[in-house]
GROMACS .gro file of C-alpha atoms in nm:
model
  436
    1UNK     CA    1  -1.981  -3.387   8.299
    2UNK     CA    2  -1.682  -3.614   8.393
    3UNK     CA    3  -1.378  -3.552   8.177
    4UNK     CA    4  -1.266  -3.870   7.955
    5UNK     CA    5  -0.962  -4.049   8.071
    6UNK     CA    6  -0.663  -4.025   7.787
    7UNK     CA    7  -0.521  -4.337   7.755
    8UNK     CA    8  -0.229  -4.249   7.561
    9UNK     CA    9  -0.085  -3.908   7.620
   10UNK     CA   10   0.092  -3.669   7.342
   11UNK     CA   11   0.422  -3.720   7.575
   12UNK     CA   12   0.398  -4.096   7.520
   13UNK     CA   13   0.302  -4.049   7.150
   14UNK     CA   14   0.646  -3.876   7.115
   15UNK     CA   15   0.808  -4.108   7.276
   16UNK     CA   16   0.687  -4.418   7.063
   17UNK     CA   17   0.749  -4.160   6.764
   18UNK     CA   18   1.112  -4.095   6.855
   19UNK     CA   19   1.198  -4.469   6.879
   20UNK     CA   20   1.064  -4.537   6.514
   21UNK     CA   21   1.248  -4.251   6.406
   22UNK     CA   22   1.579  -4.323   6.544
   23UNK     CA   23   1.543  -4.667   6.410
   24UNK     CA   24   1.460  -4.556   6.068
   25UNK     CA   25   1.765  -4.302   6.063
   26UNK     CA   26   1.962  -4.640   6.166
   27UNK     CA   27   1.875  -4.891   5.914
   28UNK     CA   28   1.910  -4.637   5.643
   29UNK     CA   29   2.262  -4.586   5.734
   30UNK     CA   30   2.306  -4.919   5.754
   31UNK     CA   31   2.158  -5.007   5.417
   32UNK     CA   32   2.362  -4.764   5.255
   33UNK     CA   33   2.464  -4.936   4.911
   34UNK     CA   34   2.809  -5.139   4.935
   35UNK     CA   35   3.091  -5.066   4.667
   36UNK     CA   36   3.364  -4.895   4.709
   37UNK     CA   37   3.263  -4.561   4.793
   38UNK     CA   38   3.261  -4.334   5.104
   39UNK     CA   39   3.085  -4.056   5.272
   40UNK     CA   40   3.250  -3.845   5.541
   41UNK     CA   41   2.979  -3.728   5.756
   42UNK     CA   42   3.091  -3.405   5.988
   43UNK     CA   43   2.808  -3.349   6.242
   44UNK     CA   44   2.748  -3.028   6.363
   45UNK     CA   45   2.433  -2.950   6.566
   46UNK     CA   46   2.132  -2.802   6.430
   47UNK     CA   47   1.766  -2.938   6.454
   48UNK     CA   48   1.547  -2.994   6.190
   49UNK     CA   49   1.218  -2.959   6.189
   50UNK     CA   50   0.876  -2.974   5.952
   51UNK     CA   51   0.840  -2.684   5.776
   52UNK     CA   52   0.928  -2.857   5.469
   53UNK     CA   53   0.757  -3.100   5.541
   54UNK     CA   54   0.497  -3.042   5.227
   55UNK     CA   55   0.777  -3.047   4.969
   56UNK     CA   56   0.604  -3.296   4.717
   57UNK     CA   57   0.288  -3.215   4.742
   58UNK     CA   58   0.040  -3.427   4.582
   59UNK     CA   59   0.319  -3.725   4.583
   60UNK     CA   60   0.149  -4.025   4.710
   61UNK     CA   61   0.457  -4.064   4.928
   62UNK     CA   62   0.429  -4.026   5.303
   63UNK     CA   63   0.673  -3.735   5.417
   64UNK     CA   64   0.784  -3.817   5.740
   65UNK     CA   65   0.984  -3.524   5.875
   66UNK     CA   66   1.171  -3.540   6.233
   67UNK     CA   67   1.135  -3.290   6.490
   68UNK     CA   68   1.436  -3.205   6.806
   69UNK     CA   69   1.140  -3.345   7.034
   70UNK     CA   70   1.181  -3.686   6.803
   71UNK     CA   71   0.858  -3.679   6.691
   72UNK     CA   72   0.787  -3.751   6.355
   73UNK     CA   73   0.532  -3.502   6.166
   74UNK     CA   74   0.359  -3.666   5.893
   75UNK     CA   75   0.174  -3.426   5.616
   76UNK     CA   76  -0.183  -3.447   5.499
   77UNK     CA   77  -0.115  -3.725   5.259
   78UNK     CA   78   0.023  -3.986   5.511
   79UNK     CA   79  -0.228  -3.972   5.760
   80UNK     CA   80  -0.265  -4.336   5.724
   81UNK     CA   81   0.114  -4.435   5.740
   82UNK     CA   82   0.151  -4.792   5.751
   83UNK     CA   83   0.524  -4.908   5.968
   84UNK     CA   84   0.512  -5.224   5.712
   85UNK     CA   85   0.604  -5.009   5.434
   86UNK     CA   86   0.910  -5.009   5.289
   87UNK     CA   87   1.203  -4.788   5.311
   88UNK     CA   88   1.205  -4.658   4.958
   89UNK     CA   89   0.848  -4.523   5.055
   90UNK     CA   90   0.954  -4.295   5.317
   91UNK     CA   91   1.094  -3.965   5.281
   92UNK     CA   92   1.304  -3.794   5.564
   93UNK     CA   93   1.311  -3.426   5.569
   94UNK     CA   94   1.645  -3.309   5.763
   95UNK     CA   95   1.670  -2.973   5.563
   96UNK     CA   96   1.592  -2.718   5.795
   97UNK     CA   97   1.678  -2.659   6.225
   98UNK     CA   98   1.474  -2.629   6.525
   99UNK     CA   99   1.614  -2.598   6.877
  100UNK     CA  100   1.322  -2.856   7.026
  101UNK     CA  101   1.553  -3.054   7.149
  102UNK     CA  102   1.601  -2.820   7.483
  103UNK     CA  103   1.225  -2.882   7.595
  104UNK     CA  104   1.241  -3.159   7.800
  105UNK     CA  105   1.503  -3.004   8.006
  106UNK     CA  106   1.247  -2.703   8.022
  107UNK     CA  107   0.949  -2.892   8.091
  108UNK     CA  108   1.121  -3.012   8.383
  109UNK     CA  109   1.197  -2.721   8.453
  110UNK     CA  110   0.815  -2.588   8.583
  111UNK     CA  111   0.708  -2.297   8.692
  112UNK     CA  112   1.116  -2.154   8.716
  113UNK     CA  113   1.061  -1.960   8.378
  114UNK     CA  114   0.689  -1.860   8.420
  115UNK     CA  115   0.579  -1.551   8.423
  116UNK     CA  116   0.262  -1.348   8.442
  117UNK     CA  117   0.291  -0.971   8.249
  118UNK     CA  118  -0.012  -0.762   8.321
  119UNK     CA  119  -0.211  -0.618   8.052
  120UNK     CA  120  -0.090  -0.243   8.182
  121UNK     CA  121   0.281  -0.359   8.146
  122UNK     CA  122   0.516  -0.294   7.853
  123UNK     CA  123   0.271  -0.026   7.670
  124UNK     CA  124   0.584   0.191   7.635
  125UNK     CA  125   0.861   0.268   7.336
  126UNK     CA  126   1.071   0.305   7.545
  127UNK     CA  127   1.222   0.080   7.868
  128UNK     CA  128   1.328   0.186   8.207
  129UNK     CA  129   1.697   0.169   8.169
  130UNK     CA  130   1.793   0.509   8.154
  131UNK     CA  131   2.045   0.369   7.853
  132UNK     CA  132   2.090   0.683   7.611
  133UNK     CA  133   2.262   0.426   7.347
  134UNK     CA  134   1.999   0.137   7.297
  135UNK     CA  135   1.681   0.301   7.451
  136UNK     CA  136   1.501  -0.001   7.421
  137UNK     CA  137   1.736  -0.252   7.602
  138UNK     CA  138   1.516  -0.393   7.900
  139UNK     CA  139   1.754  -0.374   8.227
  140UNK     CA  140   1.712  -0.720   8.324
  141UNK     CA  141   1.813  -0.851   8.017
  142UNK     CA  142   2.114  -0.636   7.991
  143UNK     CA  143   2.190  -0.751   8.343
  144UNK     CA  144   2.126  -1.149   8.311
  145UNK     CA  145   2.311  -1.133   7.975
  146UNK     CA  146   2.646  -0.992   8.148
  147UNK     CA  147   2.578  -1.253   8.399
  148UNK     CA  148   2.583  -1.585   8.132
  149UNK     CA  149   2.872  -1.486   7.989
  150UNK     CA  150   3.052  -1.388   8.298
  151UNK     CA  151   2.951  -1.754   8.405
  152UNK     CA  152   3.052  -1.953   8.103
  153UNK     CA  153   3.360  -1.757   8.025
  154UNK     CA  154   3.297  -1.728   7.666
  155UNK     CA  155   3.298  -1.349   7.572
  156UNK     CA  156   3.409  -1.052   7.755
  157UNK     CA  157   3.180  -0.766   7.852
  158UNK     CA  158   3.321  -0.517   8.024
  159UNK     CA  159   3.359  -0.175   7.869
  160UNK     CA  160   3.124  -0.344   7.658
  161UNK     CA  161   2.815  -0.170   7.489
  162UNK     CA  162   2.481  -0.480   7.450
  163UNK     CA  163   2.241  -0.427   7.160
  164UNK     CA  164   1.954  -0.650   7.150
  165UNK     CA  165   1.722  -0.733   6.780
  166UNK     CA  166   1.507  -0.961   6.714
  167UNK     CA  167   1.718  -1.255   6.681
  168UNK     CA  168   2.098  -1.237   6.544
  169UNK     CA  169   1.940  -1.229   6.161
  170UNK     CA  170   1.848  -0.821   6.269
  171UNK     CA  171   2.206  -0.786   6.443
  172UNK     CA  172   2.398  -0.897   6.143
  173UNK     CA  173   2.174  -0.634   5.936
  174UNK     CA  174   2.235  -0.369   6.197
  175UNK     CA  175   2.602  -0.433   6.165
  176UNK     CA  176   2.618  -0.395   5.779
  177UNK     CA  177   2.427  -0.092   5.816
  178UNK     CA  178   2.694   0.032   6.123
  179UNK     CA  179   2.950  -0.078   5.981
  180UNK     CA  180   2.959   0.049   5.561
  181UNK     CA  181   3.109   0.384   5.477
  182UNK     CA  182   2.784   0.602   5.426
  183UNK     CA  183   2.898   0.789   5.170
  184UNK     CA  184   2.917   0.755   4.750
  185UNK     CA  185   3.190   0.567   4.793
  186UNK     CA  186   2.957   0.245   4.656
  187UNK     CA  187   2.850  -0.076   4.860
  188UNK     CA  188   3.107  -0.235   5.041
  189UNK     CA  189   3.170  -0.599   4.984
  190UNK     CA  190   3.062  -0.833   5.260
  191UNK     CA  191   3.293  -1.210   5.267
  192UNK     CA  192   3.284  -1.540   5.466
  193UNK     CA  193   3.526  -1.860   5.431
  194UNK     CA  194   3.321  -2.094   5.236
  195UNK     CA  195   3.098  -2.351   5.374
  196UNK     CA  196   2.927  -2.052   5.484
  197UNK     CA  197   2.533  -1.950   5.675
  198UNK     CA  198   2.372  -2.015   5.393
  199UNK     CA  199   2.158  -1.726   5.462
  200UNK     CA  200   2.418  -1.526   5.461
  201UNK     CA  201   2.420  -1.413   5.084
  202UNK     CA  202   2.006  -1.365   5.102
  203UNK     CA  203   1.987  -1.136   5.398
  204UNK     CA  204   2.318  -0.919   5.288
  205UNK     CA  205   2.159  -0.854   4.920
  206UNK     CA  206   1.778  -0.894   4.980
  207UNK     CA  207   1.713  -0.515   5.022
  208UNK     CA  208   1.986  -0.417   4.694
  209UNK     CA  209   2.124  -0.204   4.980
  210UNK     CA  210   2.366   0.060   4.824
  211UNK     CA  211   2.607   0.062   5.135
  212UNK     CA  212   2.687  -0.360   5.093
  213UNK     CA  213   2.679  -0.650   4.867
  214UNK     CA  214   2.762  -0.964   4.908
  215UNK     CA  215   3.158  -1.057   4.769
  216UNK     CA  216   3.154  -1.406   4.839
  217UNK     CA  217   3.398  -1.698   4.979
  218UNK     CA  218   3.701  -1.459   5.171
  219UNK     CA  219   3.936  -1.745   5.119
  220UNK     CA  220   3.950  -1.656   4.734
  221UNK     CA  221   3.845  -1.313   4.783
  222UNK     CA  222   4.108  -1.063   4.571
  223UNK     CA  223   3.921  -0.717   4.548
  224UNK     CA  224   4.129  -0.376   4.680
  225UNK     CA  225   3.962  -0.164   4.924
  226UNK     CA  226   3.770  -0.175   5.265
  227UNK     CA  227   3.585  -0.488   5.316
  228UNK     CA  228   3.367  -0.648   5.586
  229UNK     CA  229   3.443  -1.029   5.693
  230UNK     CA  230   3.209  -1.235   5.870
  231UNK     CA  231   3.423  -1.467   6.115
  232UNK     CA  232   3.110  -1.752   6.237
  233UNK     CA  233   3.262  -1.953   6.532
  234UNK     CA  234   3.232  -2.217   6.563
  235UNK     CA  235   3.141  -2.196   6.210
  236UNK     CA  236   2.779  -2.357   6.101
  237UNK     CA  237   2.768  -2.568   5.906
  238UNK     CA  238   3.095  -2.748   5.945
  239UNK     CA  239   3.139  -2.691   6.338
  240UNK     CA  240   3.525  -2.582   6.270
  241UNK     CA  241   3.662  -2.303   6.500
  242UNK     CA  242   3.740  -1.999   6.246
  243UNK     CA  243   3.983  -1.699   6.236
  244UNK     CA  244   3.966  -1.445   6.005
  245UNK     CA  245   4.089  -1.537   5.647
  246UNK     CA  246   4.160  -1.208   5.451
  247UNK     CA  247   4.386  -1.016   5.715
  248UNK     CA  248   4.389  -0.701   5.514
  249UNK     CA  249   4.436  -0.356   5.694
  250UNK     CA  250   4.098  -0.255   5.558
  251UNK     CA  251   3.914  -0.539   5.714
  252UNK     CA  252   3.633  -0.474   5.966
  253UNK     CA  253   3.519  -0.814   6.122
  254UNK     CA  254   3.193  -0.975   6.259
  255UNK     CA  255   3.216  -1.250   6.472
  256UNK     CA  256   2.895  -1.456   6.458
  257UNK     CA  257   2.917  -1.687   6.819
  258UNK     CA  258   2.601  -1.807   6.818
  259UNK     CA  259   2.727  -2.148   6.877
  260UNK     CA  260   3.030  -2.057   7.083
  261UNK     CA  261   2.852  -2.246   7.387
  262UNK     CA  262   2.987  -2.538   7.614
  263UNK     CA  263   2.691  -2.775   7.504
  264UNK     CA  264   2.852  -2.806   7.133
  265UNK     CA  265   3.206  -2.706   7.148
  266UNK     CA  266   3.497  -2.638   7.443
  267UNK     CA  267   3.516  -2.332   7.524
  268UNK     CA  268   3.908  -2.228   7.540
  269UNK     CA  269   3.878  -1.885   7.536
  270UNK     CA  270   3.711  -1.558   7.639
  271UNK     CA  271   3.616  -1.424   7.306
  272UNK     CA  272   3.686  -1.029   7.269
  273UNK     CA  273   3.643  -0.930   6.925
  274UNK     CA  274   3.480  -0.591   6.824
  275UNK     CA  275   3.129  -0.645   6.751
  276UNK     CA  276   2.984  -1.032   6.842
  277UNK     CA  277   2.666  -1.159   6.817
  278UNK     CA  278   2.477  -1.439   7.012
  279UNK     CA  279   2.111  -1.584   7.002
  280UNK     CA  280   1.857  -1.778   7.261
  281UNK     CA  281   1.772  -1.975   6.985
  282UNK     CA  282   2.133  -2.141   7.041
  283UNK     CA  283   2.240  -2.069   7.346
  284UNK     CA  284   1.918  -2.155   7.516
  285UNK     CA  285   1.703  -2.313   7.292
  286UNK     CA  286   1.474  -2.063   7.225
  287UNK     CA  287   1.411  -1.969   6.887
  288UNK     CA  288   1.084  -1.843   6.919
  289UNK     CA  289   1.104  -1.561   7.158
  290UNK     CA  290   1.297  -1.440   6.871
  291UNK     CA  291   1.610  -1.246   7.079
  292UNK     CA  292   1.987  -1.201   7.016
  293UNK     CA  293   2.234  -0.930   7.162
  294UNK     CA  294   2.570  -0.774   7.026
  295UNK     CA  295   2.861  -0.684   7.257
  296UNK     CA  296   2.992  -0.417   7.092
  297UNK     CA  297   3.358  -0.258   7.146
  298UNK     CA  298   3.267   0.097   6.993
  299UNK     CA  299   2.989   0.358   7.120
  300UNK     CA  300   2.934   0.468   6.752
  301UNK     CA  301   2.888   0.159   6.606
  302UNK     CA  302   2.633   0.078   6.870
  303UNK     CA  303   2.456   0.395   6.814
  304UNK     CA  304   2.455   0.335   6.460
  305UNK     CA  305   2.367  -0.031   6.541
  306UNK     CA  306   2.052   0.100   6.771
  307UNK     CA  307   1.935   0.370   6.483
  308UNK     CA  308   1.909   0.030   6.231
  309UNK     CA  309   1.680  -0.143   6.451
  310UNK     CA  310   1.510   0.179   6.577
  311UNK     CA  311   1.419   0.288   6.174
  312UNK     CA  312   1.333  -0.103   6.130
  313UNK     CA  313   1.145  -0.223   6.354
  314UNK     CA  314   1.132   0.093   6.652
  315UNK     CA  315   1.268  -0.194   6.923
  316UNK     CA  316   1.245  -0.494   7.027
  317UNK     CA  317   0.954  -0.682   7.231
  318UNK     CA  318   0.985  -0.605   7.532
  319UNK     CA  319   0.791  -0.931   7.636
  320UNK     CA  320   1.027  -1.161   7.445
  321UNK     CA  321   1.333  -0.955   7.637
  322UNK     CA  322   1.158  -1.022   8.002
  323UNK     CA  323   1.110  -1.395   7.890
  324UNK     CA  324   1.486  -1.443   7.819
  325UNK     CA  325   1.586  -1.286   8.056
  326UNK     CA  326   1.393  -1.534   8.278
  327UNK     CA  327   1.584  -1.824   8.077
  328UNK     CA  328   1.930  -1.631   8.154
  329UNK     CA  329   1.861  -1.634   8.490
  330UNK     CA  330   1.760  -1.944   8.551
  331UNK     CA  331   2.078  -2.110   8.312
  332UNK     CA  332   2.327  -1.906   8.528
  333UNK     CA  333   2.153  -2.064   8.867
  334UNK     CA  334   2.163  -2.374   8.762
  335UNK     CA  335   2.566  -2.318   8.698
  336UNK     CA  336   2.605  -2.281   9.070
  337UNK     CA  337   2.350  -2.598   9.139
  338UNK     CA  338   2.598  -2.843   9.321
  339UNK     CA  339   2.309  -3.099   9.347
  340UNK     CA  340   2.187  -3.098   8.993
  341UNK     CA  341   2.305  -3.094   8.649
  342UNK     CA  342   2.344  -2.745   8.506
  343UNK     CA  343   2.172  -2.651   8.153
  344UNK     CA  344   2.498  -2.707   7.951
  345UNK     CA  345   2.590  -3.007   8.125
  346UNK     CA  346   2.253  -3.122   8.059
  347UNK     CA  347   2.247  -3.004   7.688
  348UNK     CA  348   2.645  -3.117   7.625
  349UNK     CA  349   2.485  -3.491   7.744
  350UNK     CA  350   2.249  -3.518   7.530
  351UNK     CA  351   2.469  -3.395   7.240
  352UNK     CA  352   2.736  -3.629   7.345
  353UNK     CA  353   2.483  -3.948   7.354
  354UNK     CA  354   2.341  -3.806   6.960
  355UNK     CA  355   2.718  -3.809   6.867
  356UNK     CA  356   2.824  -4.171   7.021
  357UNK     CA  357   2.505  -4.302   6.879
  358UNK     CA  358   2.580  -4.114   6.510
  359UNK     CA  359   2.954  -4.259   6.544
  360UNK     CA  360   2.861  -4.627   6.655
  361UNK     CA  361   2.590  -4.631   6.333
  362UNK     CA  362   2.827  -4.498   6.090
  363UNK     CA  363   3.050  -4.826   6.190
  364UNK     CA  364   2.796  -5.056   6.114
  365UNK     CA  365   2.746  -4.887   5.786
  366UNK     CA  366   2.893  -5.009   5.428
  367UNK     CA  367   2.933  -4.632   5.290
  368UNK     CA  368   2.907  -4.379   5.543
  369UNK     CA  369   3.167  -4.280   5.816
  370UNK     CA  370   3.199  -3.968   6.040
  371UNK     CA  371   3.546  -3.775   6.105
  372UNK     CA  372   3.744  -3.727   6.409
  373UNK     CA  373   3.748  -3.327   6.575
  374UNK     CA  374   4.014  -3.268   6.792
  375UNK     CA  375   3.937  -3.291   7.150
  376UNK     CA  376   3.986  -3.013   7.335
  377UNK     CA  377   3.969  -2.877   7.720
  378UNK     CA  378   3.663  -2.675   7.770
  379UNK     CA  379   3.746  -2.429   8.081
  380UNK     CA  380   3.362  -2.444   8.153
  381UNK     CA  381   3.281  -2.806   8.186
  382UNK     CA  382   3.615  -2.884   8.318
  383UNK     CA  383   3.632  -3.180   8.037
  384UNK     CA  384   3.792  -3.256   7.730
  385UNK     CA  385   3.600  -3.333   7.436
  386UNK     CA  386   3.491  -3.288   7.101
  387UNK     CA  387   3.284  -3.089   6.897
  388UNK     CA  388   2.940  -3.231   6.917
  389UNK     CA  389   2.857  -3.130   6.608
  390UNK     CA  390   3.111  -3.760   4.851
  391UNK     CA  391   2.926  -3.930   4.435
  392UNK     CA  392   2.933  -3.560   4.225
  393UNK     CA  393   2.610  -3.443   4.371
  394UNK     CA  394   2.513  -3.553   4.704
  395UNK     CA  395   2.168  -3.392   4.759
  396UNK     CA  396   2.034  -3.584   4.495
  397UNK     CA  397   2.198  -3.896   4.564
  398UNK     CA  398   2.024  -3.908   4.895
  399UNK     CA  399   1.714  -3.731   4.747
  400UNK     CA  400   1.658  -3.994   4.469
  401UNK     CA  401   1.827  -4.284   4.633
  402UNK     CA  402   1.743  -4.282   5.011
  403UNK     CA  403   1.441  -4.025   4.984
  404UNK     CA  404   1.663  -3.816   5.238
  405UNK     CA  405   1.569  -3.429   5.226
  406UNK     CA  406   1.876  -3.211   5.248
  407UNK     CA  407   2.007  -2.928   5.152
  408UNK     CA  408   2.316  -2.879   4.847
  409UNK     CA  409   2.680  -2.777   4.947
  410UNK     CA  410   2.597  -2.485   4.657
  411UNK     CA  411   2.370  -2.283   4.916
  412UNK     CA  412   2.680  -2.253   5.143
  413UNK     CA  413   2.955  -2.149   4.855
  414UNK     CA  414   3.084  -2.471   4.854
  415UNK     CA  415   2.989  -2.760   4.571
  416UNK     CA  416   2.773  -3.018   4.492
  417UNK     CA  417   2.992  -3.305   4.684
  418UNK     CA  418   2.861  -3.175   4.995
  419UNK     CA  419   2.518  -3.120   5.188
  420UNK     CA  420   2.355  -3.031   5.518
  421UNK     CA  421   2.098  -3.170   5.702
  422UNK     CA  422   1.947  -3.074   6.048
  423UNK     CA  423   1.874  -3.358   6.289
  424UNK     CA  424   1.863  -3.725   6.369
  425UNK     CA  425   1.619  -3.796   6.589
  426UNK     CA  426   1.656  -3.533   6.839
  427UNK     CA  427   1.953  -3.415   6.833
  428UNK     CA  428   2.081  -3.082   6.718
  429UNK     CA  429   2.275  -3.250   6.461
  430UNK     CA  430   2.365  -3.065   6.167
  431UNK     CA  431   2.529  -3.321   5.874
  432UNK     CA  432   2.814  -3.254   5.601
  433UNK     CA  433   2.872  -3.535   5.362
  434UNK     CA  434   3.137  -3.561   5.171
  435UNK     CA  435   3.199  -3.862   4.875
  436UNK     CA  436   3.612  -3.898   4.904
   0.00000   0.00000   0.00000
């Protein structure tokens, strides 16, 4: 039999999706209630997506939640949205991030990133490295990840020693676990300058671990004693470019880089910092092969590093390795494409366009308005530029009175005044509100 002609595609279904969206993201800020207060909105880039998307459940309201693609996913209970409804019906769920917003640029991509694995291939433990330290590091993504970095000019890695987990969540355990004094000494206290990863209190104390606990904001931390600081730059949610706070002798540091990429900040620098930690999900875009590497300064703390991962999970998928290193490849190639657009000047484009459009709404807009970063020369892109990146409680402000889905400054040891939210449209755009 024939196969039925599809008049509209999913593609153009996005696209038709993404317009309403956008607009809907506009006339809200727009609409904002007049008086005499004011919202500073910091953007810093993070995509939201659905998975929230059920929050009300049996509410008759339609929950309209924007993906990076900018598509809007509607649940169950608003299969039969209706554009003539009002504003006040619609809720917006920006509380969570997905890196969709990459997939066009892959998509056009083709057949650059394919490729076929056999049924007889990775069956081993172990990979073909001949790497005593992390035994199951695959070669070519050890290789392609010395090669990005050598390429962007954002973290040194000679003498060097790469540890890849699934995702930087597992490298930031491994590190705890390298890292505290394994003795009866008690759990060493792990800080971070407040706005913090909000996930950053849940993974350190989810397992009670008797070698670290959680301290807290380091800008108010006071304890004696060893301590480990995590240093995020730039730092998500607020997109600021951090130091270390505590500066204490007994200090041992984790940098968390996962953003320190020319698509959402200049990069002035070549990090070199004891144990740092990137992710595809950022770098890249993607999330779901679930991959991140540490360059580590010390052997033993990448041996310890390796035994965390090895007694947690014994590796890491070898598949998901060969399929980033793919994307690795392909990213640094395109860096030495003189008749196309590179990935980063791709991706800082489109987070340049998400910004302009944020900015130019905000002006239209009776309450909200968005700060000025300081521009900066990024070595990479040859530019200068910015980082792409409030009422006593915010989140419920926007919850009750917009029917905006975020999440509270409280989550990220900060207070109620603030919030983030994941993506307009989309953008990787990560929001902090603040009522002055």
């Amino acid at each position: 039999m024939g196969k039925v002609p599809r008049i509209l595609s999913w593609r153009n279904m996005l696209v038709l999706s993404l317009a309403v969206n956008f607009s809907l993201i506009l006339r809200i800020l727009k609409g904002t209630d007049g008086g005499n207060s004011s919202y500073v909105v910091s953007i810093w880039p993070v995509v939201s997506n659905s998975l929230d998307r059920t929050v009300y459940g049996d509410s008759k309201w339609p929950v309209v939640s924007t993906t990076a693609s900018g598509s809007s996913s509607l649940s169950s209970a608003s299969c039969n949205y209706n554009e003539t409804q009002e504003d006040d019906e619609r809720i917006i769920n920006l509380k969570l991030g997905d890196p969709m917003v990459y997939e066009r640029y892959w998509q056009e991509m083709g057949h650059m990133t394919t490729m076929v694995i056999a049924g007889w291939q990775s069956l081993s433990y172990f990979s073909d490295n001949n790497n005593e330290l992390c035994w199951f590091l695959e070669p070519e993504l050890a290789k392609e990840i010395v090669r990005v970095h050598k390429v962007v000019g954002n973290a040194v890695t000679q003498d060097r020693y790469i540890v890849v987990g699934t995702g930087s969540t597992q490298l930031y355990q491994a590190a705890l676990y390298a890292l505290s004094p394994h003795d009866d000494s008690g759990p060493i206290n792990v800080v971070s300058a407040a706005p913090y990863y909000c996930s950053y209190p849940l993974i350190t104390d989810c397992l009670k671990s008797g070698l670290y606990r959680w301290g807290g904001d380091a800008k108010t931390y006071k304890e004696e004693g060893p301590y480990i600081e995590l240093v995020t730059s730039p730092n998500n949610p607020d997109g600021i470019l951090r130091e270390s706070v505590v500066n204490r002798s007994e200090g041992i540091l984790i940098h968390d880089l996962a953003y320190y990429w020319p698509q959402y900040t200049p990069i002035t620098s070549i990090a070199d910092h004891d144990v740092m930690l990137f992710t595809a999900s950022k770098s890249t875009g993607h999330a779901g092969m679930r991959i991140g590497w540490a360059l580590v300064k010390d052997k033993e703390t990448a041996k310890k590093m390796t035994e965390y991962i090895e007694l947690n999970t014994i590796g890491v998928s070898k598949v998901s390795q060969l399929r980033v290193a793919k994307v690795l490849k392909a990213v640094s190639d395109s860096c030495g494409n003189e008749t196309a657009k590179s990935f980063f000047e791709h991706s800082y484009d489109a987070m340049f366009e998400r910004w302009k459009l944020l900015k130019q709404a905000s002006k239209t807009s009776k309450g909200f308005t968005v700060p000025d970063f300081a521009s900066q020369r990024c070595n990479f892109l040859g530019k200068v530029f910015e980082p792409q990146p409030g009422i006593v409680d915010c989140e419920k402000f926007l919850r009750e009175k917009k029917n905006i889905l975020t999440k509270s400054g409280k989550y990220f040891g900060d207070d109620l005044s603030y919030v983030r939210y994941g993506n307009l449209n989309n953008a990787m755009i990560e929001t902090f509100n603040h009522l002055r």
